[in-house]
PDB file of C-alpha atoms in Angstrom:
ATOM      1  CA  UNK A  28      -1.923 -15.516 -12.302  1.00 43.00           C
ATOM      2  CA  UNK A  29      -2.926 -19.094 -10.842  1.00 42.00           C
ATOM      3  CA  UNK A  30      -3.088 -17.004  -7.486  1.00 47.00           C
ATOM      4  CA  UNK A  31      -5.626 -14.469  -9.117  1.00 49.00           C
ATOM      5  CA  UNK A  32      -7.705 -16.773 -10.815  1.00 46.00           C
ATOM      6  CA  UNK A  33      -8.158 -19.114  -7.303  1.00 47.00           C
ATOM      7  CA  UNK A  34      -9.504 -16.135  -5.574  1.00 48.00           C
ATOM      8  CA  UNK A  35     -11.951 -15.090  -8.926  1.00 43.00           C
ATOM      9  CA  UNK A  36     -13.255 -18.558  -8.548  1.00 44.00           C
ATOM     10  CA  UNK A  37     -13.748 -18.151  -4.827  1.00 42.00           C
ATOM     11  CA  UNK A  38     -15.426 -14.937  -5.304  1.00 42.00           C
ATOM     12  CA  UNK A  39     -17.970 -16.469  -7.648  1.00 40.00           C
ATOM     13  CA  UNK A  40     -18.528 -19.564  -4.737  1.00 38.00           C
ATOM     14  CA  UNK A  41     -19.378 -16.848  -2.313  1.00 37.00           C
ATOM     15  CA  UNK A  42     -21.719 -15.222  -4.252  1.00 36.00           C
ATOM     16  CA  UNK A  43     -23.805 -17.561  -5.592  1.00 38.00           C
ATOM     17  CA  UNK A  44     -23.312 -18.946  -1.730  1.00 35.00           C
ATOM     18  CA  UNK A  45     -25.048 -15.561  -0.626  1.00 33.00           C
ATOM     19  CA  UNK A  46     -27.516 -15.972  -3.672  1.00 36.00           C
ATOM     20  CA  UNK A  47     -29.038 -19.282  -2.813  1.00 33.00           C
ATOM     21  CA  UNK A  48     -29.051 -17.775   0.864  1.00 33.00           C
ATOM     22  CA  UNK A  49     -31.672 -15.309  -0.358  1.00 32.00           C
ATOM     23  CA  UNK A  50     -29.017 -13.086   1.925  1.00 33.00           C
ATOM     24  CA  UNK A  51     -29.757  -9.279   0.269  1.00 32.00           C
ATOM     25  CA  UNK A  52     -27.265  -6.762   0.730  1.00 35.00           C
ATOM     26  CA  UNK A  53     -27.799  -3.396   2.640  1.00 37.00           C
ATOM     27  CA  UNK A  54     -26.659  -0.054   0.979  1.00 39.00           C
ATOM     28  CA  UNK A  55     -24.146  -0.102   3.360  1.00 41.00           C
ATOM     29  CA  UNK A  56     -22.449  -3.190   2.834  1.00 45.00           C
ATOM     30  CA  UNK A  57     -20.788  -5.089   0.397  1.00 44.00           C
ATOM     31  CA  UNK A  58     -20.160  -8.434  -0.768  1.00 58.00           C
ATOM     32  CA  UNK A  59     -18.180 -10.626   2.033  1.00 66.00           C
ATOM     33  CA  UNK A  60     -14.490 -10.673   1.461  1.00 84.00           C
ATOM     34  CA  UNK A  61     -11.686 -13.379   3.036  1.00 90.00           C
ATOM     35  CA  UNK A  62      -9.259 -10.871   4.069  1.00 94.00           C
ATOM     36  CA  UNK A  63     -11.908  -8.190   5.360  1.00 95.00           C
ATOM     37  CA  UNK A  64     -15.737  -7.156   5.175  1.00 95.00           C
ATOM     38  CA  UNK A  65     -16.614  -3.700   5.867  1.00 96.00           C
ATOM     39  CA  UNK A  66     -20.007  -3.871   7.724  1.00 94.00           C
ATOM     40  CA  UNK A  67     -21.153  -0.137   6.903  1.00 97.00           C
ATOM     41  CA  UNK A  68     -20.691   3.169   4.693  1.00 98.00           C
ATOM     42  CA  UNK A  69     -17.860   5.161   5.701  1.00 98.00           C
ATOM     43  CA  UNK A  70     -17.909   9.166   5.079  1.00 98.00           C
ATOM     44  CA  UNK A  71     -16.810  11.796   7.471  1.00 98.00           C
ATOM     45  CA  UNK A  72     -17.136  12.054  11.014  1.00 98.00           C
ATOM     46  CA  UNK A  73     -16.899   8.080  10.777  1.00 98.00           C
ATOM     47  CA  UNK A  74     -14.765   6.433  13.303  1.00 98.00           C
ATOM     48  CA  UNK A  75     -13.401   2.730  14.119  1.00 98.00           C
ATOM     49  CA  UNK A  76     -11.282   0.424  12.888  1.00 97.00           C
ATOM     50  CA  UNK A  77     -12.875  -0.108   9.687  1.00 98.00           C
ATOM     51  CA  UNK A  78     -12.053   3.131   8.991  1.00 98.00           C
ATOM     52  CA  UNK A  79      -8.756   2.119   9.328  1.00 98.00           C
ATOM     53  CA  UNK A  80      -8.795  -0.526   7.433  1.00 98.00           C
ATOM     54  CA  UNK A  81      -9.743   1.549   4.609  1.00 98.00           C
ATOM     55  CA  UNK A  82      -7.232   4.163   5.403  1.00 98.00           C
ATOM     56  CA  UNK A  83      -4.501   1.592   5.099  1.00 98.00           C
ATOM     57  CA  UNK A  84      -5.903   0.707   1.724  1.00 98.00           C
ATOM     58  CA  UNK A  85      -6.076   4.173   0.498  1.00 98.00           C
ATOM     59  CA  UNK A  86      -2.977   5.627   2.141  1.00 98.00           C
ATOM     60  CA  UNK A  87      -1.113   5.794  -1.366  1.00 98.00           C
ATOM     61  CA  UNK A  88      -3.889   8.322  -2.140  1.00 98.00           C
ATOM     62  CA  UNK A  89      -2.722  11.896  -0.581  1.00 98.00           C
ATOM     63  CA  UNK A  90      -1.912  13.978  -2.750  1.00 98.00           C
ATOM     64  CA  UNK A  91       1.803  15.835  -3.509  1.00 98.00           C
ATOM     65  CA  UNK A  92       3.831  15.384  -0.413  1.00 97.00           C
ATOM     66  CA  UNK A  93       0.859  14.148   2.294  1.00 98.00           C
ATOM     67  CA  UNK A  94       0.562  11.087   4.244  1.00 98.00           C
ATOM     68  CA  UNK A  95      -2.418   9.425   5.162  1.00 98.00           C
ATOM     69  CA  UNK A  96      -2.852   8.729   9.309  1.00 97.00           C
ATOM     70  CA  UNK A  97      -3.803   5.454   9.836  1.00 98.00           C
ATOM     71  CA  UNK A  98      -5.794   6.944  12.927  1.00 98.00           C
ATOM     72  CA  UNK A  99      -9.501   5.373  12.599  1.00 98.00           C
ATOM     73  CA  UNK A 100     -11.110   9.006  12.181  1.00 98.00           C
ATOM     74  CA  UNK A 101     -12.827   9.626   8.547  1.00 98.00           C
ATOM     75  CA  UNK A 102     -12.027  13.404   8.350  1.00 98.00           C
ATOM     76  CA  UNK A 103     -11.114  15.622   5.396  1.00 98.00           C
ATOM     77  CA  UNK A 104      -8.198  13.653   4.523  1.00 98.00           C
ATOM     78  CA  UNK A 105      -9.103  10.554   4.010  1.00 98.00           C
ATOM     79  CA  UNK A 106     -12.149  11.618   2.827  1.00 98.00           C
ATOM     80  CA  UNK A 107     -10.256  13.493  -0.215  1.00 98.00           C
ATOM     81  CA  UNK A 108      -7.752  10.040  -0.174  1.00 98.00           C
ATOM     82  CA  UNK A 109     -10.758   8.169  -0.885  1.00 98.00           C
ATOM     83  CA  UNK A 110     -11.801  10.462  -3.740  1.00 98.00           C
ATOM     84  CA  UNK A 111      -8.487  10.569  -5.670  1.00 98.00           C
ATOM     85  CA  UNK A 112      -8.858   6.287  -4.797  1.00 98.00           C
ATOM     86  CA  UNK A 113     -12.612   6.271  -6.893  1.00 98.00           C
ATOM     87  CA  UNK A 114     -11.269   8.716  -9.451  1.00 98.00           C
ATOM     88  CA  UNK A 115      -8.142   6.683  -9.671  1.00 98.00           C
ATOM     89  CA  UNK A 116     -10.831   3.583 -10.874  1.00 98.00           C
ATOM     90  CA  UNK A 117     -13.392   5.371 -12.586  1.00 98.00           C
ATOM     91  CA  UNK A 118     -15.566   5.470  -9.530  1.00 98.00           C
ATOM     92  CA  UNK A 119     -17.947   8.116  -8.831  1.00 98.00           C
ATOM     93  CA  UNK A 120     -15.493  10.744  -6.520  1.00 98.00           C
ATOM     94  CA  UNK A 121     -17.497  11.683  -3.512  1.00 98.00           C
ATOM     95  CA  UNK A 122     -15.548  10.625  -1.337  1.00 98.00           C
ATOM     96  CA  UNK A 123     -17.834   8.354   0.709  1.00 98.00           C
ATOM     97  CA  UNK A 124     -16.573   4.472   0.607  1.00 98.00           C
ATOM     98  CA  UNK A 125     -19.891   2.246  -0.070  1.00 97.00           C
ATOM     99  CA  UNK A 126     -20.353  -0.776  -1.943  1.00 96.00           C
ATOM    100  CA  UNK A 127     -18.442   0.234  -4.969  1.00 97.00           C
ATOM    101  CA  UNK A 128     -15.310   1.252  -3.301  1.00 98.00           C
ATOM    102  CA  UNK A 129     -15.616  -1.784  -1.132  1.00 97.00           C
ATOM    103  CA  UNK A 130     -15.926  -4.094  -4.104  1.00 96.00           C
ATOM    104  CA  UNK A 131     -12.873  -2.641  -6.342  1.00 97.00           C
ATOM    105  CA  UNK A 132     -11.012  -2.815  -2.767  1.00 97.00           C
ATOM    106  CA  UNK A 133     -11.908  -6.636  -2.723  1.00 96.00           C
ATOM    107  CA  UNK A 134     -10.531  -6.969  -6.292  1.00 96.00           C
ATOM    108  CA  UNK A 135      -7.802  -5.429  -5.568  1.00 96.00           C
ATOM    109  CA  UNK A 136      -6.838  -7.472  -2.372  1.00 95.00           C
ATOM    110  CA  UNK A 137      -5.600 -11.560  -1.982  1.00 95.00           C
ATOM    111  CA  UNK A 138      -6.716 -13.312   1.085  1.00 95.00           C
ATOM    112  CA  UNK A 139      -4.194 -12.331   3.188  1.00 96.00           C
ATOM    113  CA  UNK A 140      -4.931  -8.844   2.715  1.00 97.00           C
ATOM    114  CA  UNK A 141      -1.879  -7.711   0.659  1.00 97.00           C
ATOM    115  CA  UNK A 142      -3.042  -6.137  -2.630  1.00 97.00           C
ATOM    116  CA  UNK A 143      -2.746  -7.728  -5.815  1.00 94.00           C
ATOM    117  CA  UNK A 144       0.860  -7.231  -7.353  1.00 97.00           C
ATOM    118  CA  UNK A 145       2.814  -7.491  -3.803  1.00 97.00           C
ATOM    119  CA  UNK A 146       3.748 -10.349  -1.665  1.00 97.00           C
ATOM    120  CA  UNK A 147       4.954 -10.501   1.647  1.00 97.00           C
ATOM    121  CA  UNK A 148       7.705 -12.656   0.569  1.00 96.00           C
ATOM    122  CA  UNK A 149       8.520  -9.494  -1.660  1.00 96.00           C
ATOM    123  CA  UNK A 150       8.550  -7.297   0.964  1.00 97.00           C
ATOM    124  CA  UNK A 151      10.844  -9.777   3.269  1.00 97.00           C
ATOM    125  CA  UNK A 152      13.919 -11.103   1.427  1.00 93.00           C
ATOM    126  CA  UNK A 153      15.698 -11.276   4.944  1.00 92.00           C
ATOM    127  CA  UNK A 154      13.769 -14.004   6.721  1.00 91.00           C
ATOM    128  CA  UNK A 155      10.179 -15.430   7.205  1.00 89.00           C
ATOM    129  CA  UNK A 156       9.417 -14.447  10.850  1.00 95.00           C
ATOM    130  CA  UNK A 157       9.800 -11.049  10.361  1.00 97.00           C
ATOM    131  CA  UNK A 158      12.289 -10.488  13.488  1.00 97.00           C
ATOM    132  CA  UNK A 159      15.197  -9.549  14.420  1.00 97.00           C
ATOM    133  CA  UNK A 160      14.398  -5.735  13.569  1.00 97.00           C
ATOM    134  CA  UNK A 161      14.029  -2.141  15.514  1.00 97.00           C
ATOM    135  CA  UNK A 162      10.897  -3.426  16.070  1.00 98.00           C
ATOM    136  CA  UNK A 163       8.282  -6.443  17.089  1.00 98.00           C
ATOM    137  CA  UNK A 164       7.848  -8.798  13.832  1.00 98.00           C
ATOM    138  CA  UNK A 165       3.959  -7.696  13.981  1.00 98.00           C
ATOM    139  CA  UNK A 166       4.826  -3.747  14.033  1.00 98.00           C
ATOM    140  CA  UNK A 167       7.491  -5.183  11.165  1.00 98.00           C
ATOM    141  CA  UNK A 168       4.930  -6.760   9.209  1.00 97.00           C
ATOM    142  CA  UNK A 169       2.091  -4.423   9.145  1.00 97.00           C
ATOM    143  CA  UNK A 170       4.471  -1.724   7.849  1.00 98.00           C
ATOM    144  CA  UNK A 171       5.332  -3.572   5.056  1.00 98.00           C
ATOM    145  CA  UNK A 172       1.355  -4.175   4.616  1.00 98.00           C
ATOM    146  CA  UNK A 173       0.602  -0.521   4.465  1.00 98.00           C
ATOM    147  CA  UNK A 174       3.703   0.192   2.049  1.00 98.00           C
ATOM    148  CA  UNK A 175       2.517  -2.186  -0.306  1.00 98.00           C
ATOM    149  CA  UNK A 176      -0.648  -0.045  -0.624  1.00 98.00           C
ATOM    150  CA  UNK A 177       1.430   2.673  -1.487  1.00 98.00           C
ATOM    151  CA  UNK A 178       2.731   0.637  -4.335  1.00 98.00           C
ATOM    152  CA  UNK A 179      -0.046  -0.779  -5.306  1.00 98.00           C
ATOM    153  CA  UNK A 180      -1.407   3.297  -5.636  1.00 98.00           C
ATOM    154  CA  UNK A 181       2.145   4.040  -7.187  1.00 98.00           C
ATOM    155  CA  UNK A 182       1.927   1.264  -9.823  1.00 98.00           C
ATOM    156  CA  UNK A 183      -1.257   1.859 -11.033  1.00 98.00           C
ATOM    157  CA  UNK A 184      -0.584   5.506 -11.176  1.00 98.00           C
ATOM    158  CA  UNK A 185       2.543   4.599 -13.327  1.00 98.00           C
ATOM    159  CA  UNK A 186      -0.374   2.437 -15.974  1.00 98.00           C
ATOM    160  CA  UNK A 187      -0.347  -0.536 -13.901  1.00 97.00           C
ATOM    161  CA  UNK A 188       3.118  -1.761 -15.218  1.00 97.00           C
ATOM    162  CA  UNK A 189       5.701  -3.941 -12.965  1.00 97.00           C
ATOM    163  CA  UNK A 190       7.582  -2.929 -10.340  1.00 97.00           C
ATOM    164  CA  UNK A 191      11.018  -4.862  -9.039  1.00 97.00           C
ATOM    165  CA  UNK A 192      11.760  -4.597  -5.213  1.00 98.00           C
ATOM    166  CA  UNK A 193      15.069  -5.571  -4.417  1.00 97.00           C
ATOM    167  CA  UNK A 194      14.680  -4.858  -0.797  1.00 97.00           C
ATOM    168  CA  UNK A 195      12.400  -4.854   2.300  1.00 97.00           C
ATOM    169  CA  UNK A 196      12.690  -5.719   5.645  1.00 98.00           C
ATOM    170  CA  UNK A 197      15.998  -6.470   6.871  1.00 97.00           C
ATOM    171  CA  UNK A 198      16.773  -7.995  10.607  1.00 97.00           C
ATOM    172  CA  UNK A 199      20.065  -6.036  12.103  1.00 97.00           C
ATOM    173  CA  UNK A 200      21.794  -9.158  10.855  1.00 96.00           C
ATOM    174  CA  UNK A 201      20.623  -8.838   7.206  1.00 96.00           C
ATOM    175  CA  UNK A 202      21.085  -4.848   7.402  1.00 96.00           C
ATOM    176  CA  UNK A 203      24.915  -5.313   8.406  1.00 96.00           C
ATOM    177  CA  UNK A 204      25.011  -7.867   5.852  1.00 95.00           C
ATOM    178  CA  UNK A 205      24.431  -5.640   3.138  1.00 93.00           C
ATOM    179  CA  UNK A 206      26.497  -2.743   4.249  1.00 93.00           C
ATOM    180  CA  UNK A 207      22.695  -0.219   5.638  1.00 93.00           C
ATOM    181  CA  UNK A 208      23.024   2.136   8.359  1.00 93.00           C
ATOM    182  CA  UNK A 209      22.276   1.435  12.023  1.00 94.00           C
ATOM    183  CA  UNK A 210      19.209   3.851  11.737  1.00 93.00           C
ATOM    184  CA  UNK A 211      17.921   2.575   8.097  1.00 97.00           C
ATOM    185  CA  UNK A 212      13.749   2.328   7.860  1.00 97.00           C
ATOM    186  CA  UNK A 213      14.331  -0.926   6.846  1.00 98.00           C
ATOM    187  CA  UNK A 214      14.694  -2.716  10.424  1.00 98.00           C
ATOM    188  CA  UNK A 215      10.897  -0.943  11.007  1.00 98.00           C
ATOM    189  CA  UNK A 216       9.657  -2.681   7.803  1.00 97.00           C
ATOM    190  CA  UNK A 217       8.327   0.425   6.494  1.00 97.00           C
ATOM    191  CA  UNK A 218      10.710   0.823   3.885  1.00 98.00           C
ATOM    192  CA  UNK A 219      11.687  -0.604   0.305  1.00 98.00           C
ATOM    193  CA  UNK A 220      14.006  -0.143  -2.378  1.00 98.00           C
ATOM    194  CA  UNK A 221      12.958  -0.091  -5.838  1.00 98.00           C
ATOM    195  CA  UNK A 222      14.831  -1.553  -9.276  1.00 98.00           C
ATOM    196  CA  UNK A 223      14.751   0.168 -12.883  1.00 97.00           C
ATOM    197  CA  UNK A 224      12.724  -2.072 -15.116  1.00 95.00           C
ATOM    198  CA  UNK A 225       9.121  -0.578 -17.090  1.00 95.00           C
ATOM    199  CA  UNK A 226      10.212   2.723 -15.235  1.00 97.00           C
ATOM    200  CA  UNK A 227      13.451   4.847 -14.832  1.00 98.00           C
ATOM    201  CA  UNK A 228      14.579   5.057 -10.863  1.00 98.00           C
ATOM    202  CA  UNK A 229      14.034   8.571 -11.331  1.00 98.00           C
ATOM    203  CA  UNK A 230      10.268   8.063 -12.695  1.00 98.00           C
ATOM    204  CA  UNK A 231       9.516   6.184  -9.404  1.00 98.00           C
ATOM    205  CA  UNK A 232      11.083   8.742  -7.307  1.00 98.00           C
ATOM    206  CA  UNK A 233       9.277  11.169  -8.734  1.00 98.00           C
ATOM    207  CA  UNK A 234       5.835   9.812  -8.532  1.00 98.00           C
ATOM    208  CA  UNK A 235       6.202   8.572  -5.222  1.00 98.00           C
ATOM    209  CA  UNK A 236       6.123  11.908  -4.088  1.00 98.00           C
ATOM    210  CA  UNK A 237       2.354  11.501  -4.795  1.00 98.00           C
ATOM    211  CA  UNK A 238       1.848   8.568  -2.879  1.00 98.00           C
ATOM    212  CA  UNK A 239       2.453   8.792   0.542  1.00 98.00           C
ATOM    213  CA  UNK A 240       6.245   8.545   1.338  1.00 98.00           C
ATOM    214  CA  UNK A 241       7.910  11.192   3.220  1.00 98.00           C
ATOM    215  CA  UNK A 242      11.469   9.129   2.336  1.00 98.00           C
ATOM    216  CA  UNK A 243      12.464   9.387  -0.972  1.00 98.00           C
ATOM    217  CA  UNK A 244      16.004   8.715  -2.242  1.00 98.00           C
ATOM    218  CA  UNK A 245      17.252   7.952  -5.553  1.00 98.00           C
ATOM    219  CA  UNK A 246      20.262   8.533  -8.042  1.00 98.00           C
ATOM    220  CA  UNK A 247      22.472  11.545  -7.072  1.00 98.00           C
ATOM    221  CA  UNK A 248      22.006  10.724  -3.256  1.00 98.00           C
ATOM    222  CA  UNK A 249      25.007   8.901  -2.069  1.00 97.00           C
ATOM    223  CA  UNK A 250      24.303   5.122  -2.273  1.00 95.00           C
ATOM    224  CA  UNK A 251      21.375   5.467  -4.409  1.00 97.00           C
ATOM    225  CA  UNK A 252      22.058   5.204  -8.454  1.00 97.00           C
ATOM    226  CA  UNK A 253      21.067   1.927  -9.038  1.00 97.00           C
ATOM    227  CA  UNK A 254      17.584   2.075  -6.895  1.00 98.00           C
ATOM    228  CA  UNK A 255      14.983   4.396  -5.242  1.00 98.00           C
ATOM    229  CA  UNK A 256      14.263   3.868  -1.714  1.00 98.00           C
ATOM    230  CA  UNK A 257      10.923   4.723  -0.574  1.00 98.00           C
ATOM    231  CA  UNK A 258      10.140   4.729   3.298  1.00 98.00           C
ATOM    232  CA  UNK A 259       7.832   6.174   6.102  1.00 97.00           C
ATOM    233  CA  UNK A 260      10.051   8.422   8.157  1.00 96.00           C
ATOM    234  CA  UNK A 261       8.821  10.932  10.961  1.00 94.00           C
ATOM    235  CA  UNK A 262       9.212  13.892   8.774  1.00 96.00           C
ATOM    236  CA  UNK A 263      10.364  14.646   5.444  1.00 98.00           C
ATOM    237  CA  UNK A 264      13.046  13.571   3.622  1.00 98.00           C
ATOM    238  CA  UNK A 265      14.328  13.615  -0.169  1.00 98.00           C
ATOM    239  CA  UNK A 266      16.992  13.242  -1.919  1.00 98.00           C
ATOM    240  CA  UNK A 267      17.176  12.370  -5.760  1.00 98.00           C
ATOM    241  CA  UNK A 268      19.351  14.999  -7.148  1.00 98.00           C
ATOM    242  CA  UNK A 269      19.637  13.372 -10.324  1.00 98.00           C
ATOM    243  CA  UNK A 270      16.185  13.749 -10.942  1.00 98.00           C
ATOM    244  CA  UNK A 271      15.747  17.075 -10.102  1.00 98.00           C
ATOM    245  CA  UNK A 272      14.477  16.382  -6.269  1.00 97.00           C
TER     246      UNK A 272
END
């Protein structure tokens, strides 16, 4: 909450900053942000990496069974990603990210560009440098970034109540620790498990399918019954026999 309210009041500095300016903003550009600024309307045929930026941010947006490409090219599907984003908020669905899209993606982002109900530290129980893993701790990290948007989509999907991860990133050393497989998706950072709590396991696996994971596993999968594991494999993969998947 106290993390919330600092960046509300910082908001309101930086507007009335801009105000006193006499700065005026363009259709095409929204209010300054201190994790990231678009500088222009996005639609299709856009390309660049602010329209990756936004694709990270929307990725939990794809509808049954797609992922998102975080690829910088604003085609058809992130251009439908987008809509099912401004639907999602009561924002006018047409797919093209302007000011208002921008601004609800500013309230829904902290400083260091994780969105509002996930942490870093929630997505790394292992250690703070993020190494150790299949891969370097920057690759590491920015997975976890971009599956916290998928949570972030999957929570508020699920009426913006909690969700408990109970696991993230693991280095080989915290992987063995805990018993994972050589190959698990969490030494890429791209992976986490989720904990029963507002929702049944089986209510998360099932909704994730909507949001951008082609790694699902939950109860009936061998290992599984007391979380869902949610991760961004090659292909796809799930398992929840329990819940009818």
């Amino acid at each position: 909450m106290l993390r919330r309210t600092a960046r509300l009041l910082l908001s309101l500095v930086m507007l009335a900053t801009v105000g006193l300016a006499g700065s005026i903003a363009t259709a095409g550009t929204a209010q300054a942000d201190t994790c990231y600024t678009w500088p222009r309307t996005l639609r299709e045929g856009s390309s660049g990496s602010d329209v990756s930026q936004l694709q990270i941010r929307v990725a939990g947006y794809p509808g049954y069974g797609g992922v998102l490409a975080i690829d910088g090219q604003y085609g058809p599907a992130t251009a439908a990603a987008v809509k099912r984003f401004q639907a999602a908020y009561g924002l006018t669905a047409d797919g093209v990210a302007g000011p208002a899209t921008f601004s609800k993606i500013y309230a829904l982002q902290d400083a260091d560009c994780t969105p509002a109900h996930f942490s870093y530290a929630e997505l790394n129980q292992c250690n703070s440098t993020w190494s150790g893993g299949a891969v370097s701790a920057a690759t590491a990290k920015a997975n976890a970034l971009r599956t916290m948007w998928k949570l972030e989509a999957l929570r508020h999907a699920l009426g913006d109540q909690s969700i408990r991860v109970t696991s993230g990133f693991r280095s080989h050393a915290c992987n063995s620790a805990v018993g994972g497989s050589s190959n698990s998706r969490h030494l890429y950072g791209d992976a986490a498990d989720l904990g029963a709590g507002p929702h049944s396991l089986c209510t998360l696996a099932k909704r994730a399918r909507y949001h951008g994971f082609p790694g699902i596993l939950g109860p009936g999968y061998p290992g599984h019954d007391d979380h869902t594991h949610l991760d961004h494999r090659s292909s796809r993969f799930w398992s929840a026999p329990t819940c009818g998947i």
